[in-house]
Structures are given as C-alpha cells and as structure tokens.
Amino acid sequence: MSKAQPVMTKAQPGMTKAQPGMSMGCADIAFEVNGAAVSVCVPPVRRLSSVLRDELRLTGTKVGCDAGDCGACTVLVDGEPVCACLMSAASAAGTVVTTVEGLANGRLSALQASFLDHGAAQCGICTPGLLIAATALLEKNPNPTEAETQDALGGVLCRCTGYRKIVAAVMDAGRFADERSTDAAAPHPPAGTFSPYSDGEKGEAPAPASPSLHS
Ligand code: FES
Ligand code: FES
C-alpha cells in the first residue's frame, strides 16, 4: 500500500492574530464535535489532536507521529479526512469535526461491525484513523473497489495486520448496512464492546469533559 495520501487532506497549522476573547496566549475557539457544540480556550496554534485528546477527552483519536505521516490521528473535518496533528485549533474554529467516538450511534456503525467480523484490528492504534478514512470513502462511494479502498486508506499506516483484513472489511461494510436496512432488529455487538482504540475501561470511549460541552 502506498504511503501517499491521495484523499487525505493535510491541513497546515495556521497562525492567527490576536482575536477577541484571547488572553494569556489562549483564544476561545468554538466548533462542533460529534454533534455537540464545544468551546475551548487554548493557544490558537495548538494541534487539534491535542485539543481533542487533552481538552475534550476524546482519546479515541490516536497520535503516532505528530508529523502527518502515520494517519492515526485522522478525523473528519467538514466531512473530509484530516490529520488532526497537522491542523491548528484556530483552523478548527467553526468546523464540524467527527472523531471515532462519533461513528457509533447506540451500536456499532456498519463499518465498525464489519471490522469486528473480519478481525481487522490487532493492536488497534491505527484503527480509529482507518475507520475515519474508510467512513469518508464509504460516504462518497458505498461500494468501492479494492484499488479505491487501498487508495482511500493510503494515508493511514498499520504495522500489524498487513491490510488485507482491513480492506476486506471496508469493502464488505455495505453488507452490514444492507442487513440493517432490512432487519433493524438484527443483533450486533452494542457500542462499546469493540473499541481496541479506546483508552476507556471495557472499550468504552471516555465522555468529553462536560465543562467544554455546550449541548
Ligand atoms: S499523529 Fe498525525 S499523522 Fe501521525
Ligand atoms: S492494528 Fe496495530 S498498527 Fe494497525
């Protein structure tokens, strides 16, 4: 698999001038994460990955390199996969961010269920980034070819699996979506039972820090 990132948006850290509300090197930065409005007071140049993990306690987003190379920190920003370690907090202002914690809605997403079914995770460090990158792909192309899948996942490195099970899981995700559309009561593992990427106990993603949430 190529290390190139043909569909990965590598956002560049942005410097900002002093803004209203900025004090002691911090600025009030508001955006949306997983459907909730959040506001944090952080230095504008702080990495979005750090804001998500350290301020909002969304530790499902992993950090492997802090340099845009591994893709572990991939999140959706306005629907596009972005390396959160390369995006400044200031650049995130006003955007809609989705992290791996936002994929499950009461139960695993079809893609997550397919990952589980295919055994597509080992250590799990890459899994959040892969799930996010694959989610972006499937939103645009529900039935990707193997080449299209490899291309879409090219920015996220996995040192464990050899990619075959991951690619198969992404290509097979549509089957789980179809099953759900025809049988809404189909049994699937509840959200929280498959979170090799989570730092929480029993695989449960930690809840965002409540003081930062506005809704
Ligand atoms: S931690 Fe962001 S690309 Fe590696
Ligand atoms: S499962 Fe370990 S790096 Fe991908």
PDB file of N, CA and C in Angstrom, residues 14-84:
ATOM      1  N   GLY A  14      -2.104  26.799  11.236  1.00  0.00           N
ATOM      2  CA  GLY A  14      -2.250  28.204  10.888  1.00  0.00           C
ATOM      3  C   GLY A  14      -1.940  29.100  12.067  1.00  0.00           C
ATOM      4  N   MET A  15      -1.298  30.186  11.792  1.00  0.00           N
ATOM      5  CA  MET A  15      -1.058  31.174  12.823  1.00  0.00           C
ATOM      6  C   MET A  15      -2.173  32.202  12.743  1.00  0.00           C
ATOM      7  N   THR A  16      -2.591  32.687  13.857  1.00  0.00           N
ATOM      8  CA  THR A  16      -3.641  33.696  13.851  1.00  0.00           C
ATOM      9  C   THR A  16      -3.183  34.914  14.624  1.00  0.00           C
ATOM     10  N   LYS A  17      -3.743  36.050  14.259  1.00  0.00           N
ATOM     11  CA  LYS A  17      -3.505  37.258  15.022  1.00  0.00           C
ATOM     12  C   LYS A  17      -4.378  37.217  16.269  1.00  0.00           C
ATOM     13  N   ALA A  18      -4.103  38.135  17.165  1.00  0.00           N
ATOM     14  CA  ALA A  18      -4.897  38.169  18.391  1.00  0.00           C
ATOM     15  C   ALA A  18      -6.368  38.348  18.050  1.00  0.00           C
ATOM     16  N   GLN A  19      -7.207  37.589  18.721  1.00  0.00           N
ATOM     17  CA  GLN A  19      -8.639  37.621  18.471  1.00  0.00           C
ATOM     18  C   GLN A  19      -9.364  38.059  19.736  1.00  0.00           C
ATOM     19  N   PRO A  20     -10.581  38.589  19.570  1.00  0.00           N
ATOM     20  CA  PRO A  20     -11.391  38.885  20.755  1.00  0.00           C
ATOM     21  C   PRO A  20     -11.546  37.627  21.600  1.00  0.00           C
ATOM     22  N   GLY A  21     -11.408  37.753  22.871  1.00  0.00           N
ATOM     23  CA  GLY A  21     -11.534  36.602  23.744  1.00  0.00           C
ATOM     24  C   GLY A  21     -10.207  35.936  24.026  1.00  0.00           C
ATOM     25  N   MET A  22      -9.137  36.375  23.324  1.00  0.00           N
ATOM     26  CA  MET A  22      -7.836  35.764  23.535  1.00  0.00           C
ATOM     27  C   MET A  22      -7.178  36.398  24.764  1.00  0.00           C
ATOM     28  N   SER A  23      -6.647  35.585  25.634  1.00  0.00           N
ATOM     29  CA  SER A  23      -5.947  36.095  26.802  1.00  0.00           C
ATOM     30  C   SER A  23      -4.935  35.075  27.245  1.00  0.00           C
ATOM     31  N   MET A  24      -3.837  35.545  27.810  1.00  0.00           N
ATOM     32  CA  MET A  24      -2.802  34.658  28.338  1.00  0.00           C
ATOM     33  C   MET A  24      -2.387  33.611  27.301  1.00  0.00           C
ATOM     34  N   GLY A  25      -2.343  34.012  26.023  1.00  0.00           N
ATOM     35  CA  GLY A  25      -1.927  33.091  24.983  1.00  0.00           C
ATOM     36  C   GLY A  25      -3.013  32.152  24.524  1.00  0.00           C
ATOM     37  N   CYS A  26      -4.204  32.286  25.080  1.00  0.00           N
ATOM     38  CA  CYS A  26      -5.299  31.398  24.692  1.00  0.00           C
ATOM     39  C   CYS A  26      -6.371  32.183  23.946  1.00  0.00           C
ATOM     40  N   ALA A  27      -7.121  31.464  23.152  1.00  0.00           N
ATOM     41  CA  ALA A  27      -8.265  32.054  22.461  1.00  0.00           C
ATOM     42  C   ALA A  27      -9.458  31.131  22.633  1.00  0.00           C
ATOM     43  N   ASP A  28     -10.624  31.731  22.703  1.00  0.00           N
ATOM     44  CA  ASP A  28     -11.846  30.927  22.754  1.00  0.00           C
ATOM     45  C   ASP A  28     -12.140  30.420  21.349  1.00  0.00           C
ATOM     46  N   ILE A  29     -12.145  29.119  21.208  1.00  0.00           N
ATOM     47  CA  ILE A  29     -12.343  28.502  19.896  1.00  0.00           C
ATOM     48  C   ILE A  29     -13.540  27.565  19.984  1.00  0.00           C
ATOM     49  N   ALA A  30     -14.519  27.833  19.144  1.00  0.00           N
ATOM     50  CA  ALA A  30     -15.753  27.044  19.164  1.00  0.00           C
ATOM     51  C   ALA A  30     -15.884  26.249  17.875  1.00  0.00           C
ATOM     52  N   PHE A  31     -16.284  25.025  18.022  1.00  0.00           N
ATOM     53  CA  PHE A  31     -16.584  24.192  16.867  1.00  0.00           C
ATOM     54  C   PHE A  31     -17.514  23.078  17.317  1.00  0.00           C
ATOM     55  N   GLU A  32     -17.820  22.169  16.419  1.00  0.00           N
ATOM     56  CA  GLU A  32     -18.739  21.080  16.746  1.00  0.00           C
ATOM     57  C   GLU A  32     -17.981  19.761  16.692  1.00  0.00           C
ATOM     58  N   VAL A  33     -18.205  18.935  17.693  1.00  0.00           N
ATOM     59  CA  VAL A  33     -17.569  17.613  17.713  1.00  0.00           C
ATOM     60  C   VAL A  33     -18.631  16.554  17.961  1.00  0.00           C
ATOM     61  N   ASN A  34     -18.750  15.646  17.062  1.00  0.00           N
ATOM     62  CA  ASN A  34     -19.677  14.517  17.207  1.00  0.00           C
ATOM     63  C   ASN A  34     -21.081  14.983  17.580  1.00  0.00           C
ATOM     64  N   GLY A  35     -21.501  16.075  16.961  1.00  0.00           N
ATOM     65  CA  GLY A  35     -22.855  16.565  17.162  1.00  0.00           C
ATOM     66  C   GLY A  35     -23.037  17.506  18.327  1.00  0.00           C
ATOM     67  N   ALA A  36     -21.977  17.757  19.086  1.00  0.00           N
ATOM     68  CA  ALA A  36     -22.081  18.650  20.238  1.00  0.00           C
ATOM     69  C   ALA A  36     -21.256  19.908  19.993  1.00  0.00           C
ATOM     70  N   ALA A  37     -21.823  21.060  20.350  1.00  0.00           N
ATOM     71  CA  ALA A  37     -21.077  22.307  20.260  1.00  0.00           C
ATOM     72  C   ALA A  37     -20.086  22.370  21.417  1.00  0.00           C
ATOM     73  N   VAL A  38     -18.851  22.681  21.111  1.00  0.00           N
ATOM     74  CA  VAL A  38     -17.834  22.769  22.152  1.00  0.00           C
ATOM     75  C   VAL A  38     -17.096  24.096  22.024  1.00  0.00           C
ATOM     76  N   SER A  39     -16.543  24.530  23.134  1.00  0.00           N
ATOM     77  CA  SER A  39     -15.719  25.730  23.138  1.00  0.00           C
ATOM     78  C   SER A  39     -14.545  25.489  24.069  1.00  0.00           C
ATOM     79  N   VAL A  40     -13.361  25.774  23.577  1.00  0.00           N
ATOM     80  CA  VAL A  40     -12.166  25.576  24.387  1.00  0.00           C
ATOM     81  C   VAL A  40     -11.337  26.851  24.356  1.00  0.00           C
ATOM     82  N   CYS A  41     -10.618  27.096  25.422  1.00  0.00           N
ATOM     83  CA  CYS A  41      -9.694  28.224  25.462  1.00  0.00           C
ATOM     84  C   CYS A  41      -8.285  27.655  25.427  1.00  0.00           C
ATOM     85  N   VAL A  42      -7.679  27.722  24.264  1.00  0.00           N
ATOM     86  CA  VAL A  42      -6.359  27.119  24.060  1.00  0.00           C
ATOM     87  C   VAL A  42      -5.531  28.031  23.162  1.00  0.00           C
ATOM     88  N   PRO A  43      -4.219  27.872  23.173  1.00  0.00           N
ATOM     89  CA  PRO A  43      -3.403  28.614  22.202  1.00  0.00           C
ATOM     90  C   PRO A  43      -3.861  28.282  20.784  1.00  0.00           C
ATOM     91  N   PRO A  44      -4.034  29.271  19.934  1.00  0.00           N
ATOM     92  CA  PRO A  44      -4.569  29.022  18.590  1.00  0.00           C
ATOM     93  C   PRO A  44      -3.745  28.040  17.768  1.00  0.00           C
ATOM     94  N   VAL A  45      -2.448  27.947  18.047  1.00  0.00           N
ATOM     95  CA  VAL A  45      -1.604  27.060  17.244  1.00  0.00           C
ATOM     96  C   VAL A  45      -1.540  25.645  17.814  1.00  0.00           C
ATOM     97  N   ARG A  46      -2.261  25.400  18.871  1.00  0.00           N
ATOM     98  CA  ARG A  46      -2.244  24.052  19.434  1.00  0.00           C
ATOM     99  C   ARG A  46      -2.840  23.066  18.435  1.00  0.00           C
ATOM    100  N   ARG A  47      -2.282  21.867  18.425  1.00  0.00           N
ATOM    101  CA  ARG A  47      -2.761  20.864  17.474  1.00  0.00           C
ATOM    102  C   ARG A  47      -4.196  20.445  17.821  1.00  0.00           C
ATOM    103  N   LEU A  48      -5.001  20.251  16.779  1.00  0.00           N
ATOM    104  CA  LEU A  48      -6.371  19.778  17.000  1.00  0.00           C
ATOM    105  C   LEU A  48      -6.360  18.425  17.703  1.00  0.00           C
ATOM    106  N   SER A  49      -5.397  17.582  17.374  1.00  0.00           N
ATOM    107  CA  SER A  49      -5.319  16.272  18.031  1.00  0.00           C
ATOM    108  C   SER A  49      -5.159  16.430  19.538  1.00  0.00           C
ATOM    109  N   SER A  50      -4.379  17.403  19.950  1.00  0.00           N
ATOM    110  CA  SER A  50      -4.188  17.648  21.378  1.00  0.00           C
ATOM    111  C   SER A  50      -5.450  18.208  22.013  1.00  0.00           C
ATOM    112  N   VAL A  51      -6.125  19.083  21.295  1.00  0.00           N
ATOM    113  CA  VAL A  51      -7.375  19.637  21.825  1.00  0.00           C
ATOM    114  C   VAL A  51      -8.391  18.518  22.039  1.00  0.00           C
ATOM    115  N   LEU A  52      -8.501  17.639  21.053  1.00  0.00           N
ATOM    116  CA  LEU A  52      -9.478  16.553  21.158  1.00  0.00           C
ATOM    117  C   LEU A  52      -9.141  15.624  22.321  1.00  0.00           C
ATOM    118  N   ARG A  53      -7.886  15.258  22.422  1.00  0.00           N
ATOM    119  CA  ARG A  53      -7.499  14.266  23.430  1.00  0.00           C
ATOM    120  C   ARG A  53      -7.390  14.877  24.828  1.00  0.00           C
ATOM    121  N   ASP A  54      -6.721  16.020  24.913  1.00  0.00           N
ATOM    122  CA  ASP A  54      -6.374  16.547  26.233  1.00  0.00           C
ATOM    123  C   ASP A  54      -7.430  17.486  26.811  1.00  0.00           C
ATOM    124  N   GLU A  55      -8.146  18.194  25.943  1.00  0.00           N
ATOM    125  CA  GLU A  55      -9.173  19.117  26.437  1.00  0.00           C
ATOM    126  C   GLU A  55     -10.549  18.471  26.467  1.00  0.00           C
ATOM    127  N   LEU A  56     -10.857  17.697  25.431  1.00  0.00           N
ATOM    128  CA  LEU A  56     -12.205  17.132  25.311  1.00  0.00           C
ATOM    129  C   LEU A  56     -12.261  15.669  25.709  1.00  0.00           C
ATOM    130  N   ARG A  57     -11.108  15.085  26.028  1.00  0.00           N
ATOM    131  CA  ARG A  57     -11.024  13.695  26.485  1.00  0.00           C
ATOM    132  C   ARG A  57     -11.533  12.705  25.441  1.00  0.00           C
ATOM    133  N   LEU A  58     -11.431  13.077  24.188  1.00  0.00           N
ATOM    134  CA  LEU A  58     -11.793  12.166  23.107  1.00  0.00           C
ATOM    135  C   LEU A  58     -10.528  11.420  22.687  1.00  0.00           C
ATOM    136  N   THR A  59     -10.135  10.472  23.520  1.00  0.00           N
ATOM    137  CA  THR A  59      -8.847   9.807  23.333  1.00  0.00           C
ATOM    138  C   THR A  59      -8.898   8.673  22.319  1.00  0.00           C
ATOM    139  N   GLY A  60     -10.054   8.496  21.679  1.00  0.00           N
ATOM    140  CA  GLY A  60     -10.094   7.526  20.588  1.00  0.00           C
ATOM    141  C   GLY A  60      -9.190   7.941  19.444  1.00  0.00           C
ATOM    142  N   THR A  61      -9.038   9.232  19.241  1.00  0.00           N
ATOM    143  CA  THR A  61      -8.105   9.739  18.235  1.00  0.00           C
ATOM    144  C   THR A  61      -6.689   9.519  18.741  1.00  0.00           C
ATOM    145  N   LYS A  62      -5.911   8.765  17.990  1.00  0.00           N
ATOM    146  CA  LYS A  62      -4.560   8.411  18.431  1.00  0.00           C
ATOM    147  C   LYS A  62      -3.512   9.326  17.807  1.00  0.00           C
ATOM    148  N   VAL A  63      -2.371   9.371  18.435  1.00  0.00           N
ATOM    149  CA  VAL A  63      -1.235  10.147  17.928  1.00  0.00           C
ATOM    150  C   VAL A  63      -0.036   9.220  17.821  1.00  0.00           C
ATOM    151  N   GLY A  64       0.453   9.070  16.595  1.00  0.00           N
ATOM    152  CA  GLY A  64       1.598   8.192  16.397  1.00  0.00           C
ATOM    153  C   GLY A  64       2.873   8.927  16.075  1.00  0.00           C
ATOM    154  N   CYS A  65       2.764  10.035  15.349  1.00  0.00           N
ATOM    155  CA  CYS A  65       3.982  10.688  14.873  1.00  0.00           C
ATOM    156  C   CYS A  65       3.973  12.201  15.072  1.00  0.00           C
ATOM    157  N   ASP A  66       2.795  12.799  15.165  1.00  0.00           N
ATOM    158  CA  ASP A  66       2.682  14.261  15.245  1.00  0.00           C
ATOM    159  C   ASP A  66       3.332  14.943  14.048  1.00  0.00           C
ATOM    160  N   ALA A  67       3.378  14.259  12.936  1.00  0.00           N
ATOM    161  CA  ALA A  67       4.061  14.820  11.771  1.00  0.00           C
ATOM    162  C   ALA A  67       3.324  14.570  10.466  1.00  0.00           C
ATOM    163  N   GLY A  68       2.111  14.058  10.527  1.00  0.00           N
ATOM    164  CA  GLY A  68       1.355  13.835   9.297  1.00  0.00           C
ATOM    165  C   GLY A  68       1.751  12.596   8.532  1.00  0.00           C
ATOM    166  N   ASP A  69       2.496  11.706   9.161  1.00  0.00           N
ATOM    167  CA  ASP A  69       2.987  10.532   8.440  1.00  0.00           C
ATOM    168  C   ASP A  69       2.168   9.268   8.673  1.00  0.00           C
ATOM    169  N   CYS A  70       1.624   9.083   9.873  1.00  0.00           N
ATOM    170  CA  CYS A  70       1.033   7.780  10.206  1.00  0.00           C
ATOM    171  C   CYS A  70      -0.475   7.717  10.012  1.00  0.00           C
ATOM    172  N   GLY A  71      -1.155   8.835  10.094  1.00  0.00           N
ATOM    173  CA  GLY A  71      -2.602   8.857   9.895  1.00  0.00           C
ATOM    174  C   GLY A  71      -3.419   8.402  11.090  1.00  0.00           C
ATOM    175  N   ALA A  72      -2.778   8.054  12.188  1.00  0.00           N
ATOM    176  CA  ALA A  72      -3.518   7.572  13.358  1.00  0.00           C
ATOM    177  C   ALA A  72      -4.469   8.629  13.906  1.00  0.00           C
ATOM    178  N   CYS A  73      -4.154   9.882  13.661  1.00  0.00           N
ATOM    179  CA  CYS A  73      -4.931  10.990  14.226  1.00  0.00           C
ATOM    180  C   CYS A  73      -6.048  11.459  13.304  1.00  0.00           C
ATOM    181  N   THR A  74      -6.337  10.703  12.256  1.00  0.00           N
ATOM    182  CA  THR A  74      -7.295  11.155  11.246  1.00  0.00           C
ATOM    183  C   THR A  74      -8.692  11.354  11.829  1.00  0.00           C
ATOM    184  N   VAL A  75      -9.249  12.503  11.572  1.00  0.00           N
ATOM    185  CA  VAL A  75     -10.634  12.813  11.941  1.00  0.00           C
ATOM    186  C   VAL A  75     -11.305  13.429  10.720  1.00  0.00           C
ATOM    187  N   LEU A  76     -12.613  13.504  10.763  1.00  0.00           N
ATOM    188  CA  LEU A  76     -13.333  14.196   9.700  1.00  0.00           C
ATOM    189  C   LEU A  76     -13.517  15.652  10.101  1.00  0.00           C
ATOM    190  N   VAL A  77     -13.154  16.548   9.219  1.00  0.00           N
ATOM    191  CA  VAL A  77     -13.417  17.971   9.401  1.00  0.00           C
ATOM    192  C   VAL A  77     -14.280  18.413   8.227  1.00  0.00           C
ATOM    193  N   ASP A  78     -15.503  18.793   8.546  1.00  0.00           N
ATOM    194  CA  ASP A  78     -16.479  19.122   7.499  1.00  0.00           C
ATOM    195  C   ASP A  78     -16.566  17.994   6.470  1.00  0.00           C
ATOM    196  N   GLY A  79     -16.505  16.773   6.975  1.00  0.00           N
ATOM    197  CA  GLY A  79     -16.711  15.597   6.134  1.00  0.00           C
ATOM    198  C   GLY A  79     -15.483  15.076   5.429  1.00  0.00           C
ATOM    199  N   GLU A  80     -14.360  15.759   5.553  1.00  0.00           N
ATOM    200  CA  GLU A  80     -13.146  15.333   4.863  1.00  0.00           C
ATOM    201  C   GLU A  80     -12.120  14.810   5.869  1.00  0.00           C
ATOM    202  N   PRO A  81     -11.415  13.726   5.531  1.00  0.00           N
ATOM    203  CA  PRO A  81     -10.400  13.206   6.457  1.00  0.00           C
ATOM    204  C   PRO A  81      -9.198  14.136   6.539  1.00  0.00           C
ATOM    205  N   VAL A  82      -8.819  14.421   7.760  1.00  0.00           N
ATOM    206  CA  VAL A  82      -7.730  15.366   8.024  1.00  0.00           C
ATOM    207  C   VAL A  82      -6.842  14.791   9.119  1.00  0.00           C
ATOM    208  N   CYS A  83      -5.553  15.003   8.985  1.00  0.00           N
ATOM    209  CA  CYS A  83      -4.638  14.640  10.070  1.00  0.00           C
ATOM    210  C   CYS A  83      -4.764  15.709  11.155  1.00  0.00           C
ATOM    211  N   ALA A  84      -5.347  15.328  12.272  1.00  0.00           N
ATOM    212  CA  ALA A  84      -5.601  16.312  13.330  1.00  0.00           C
ATOM    213  C   ALA A  84      -4.318  16.856  13.934  1.00  0.00           C
TER     214      ALA A  84
END
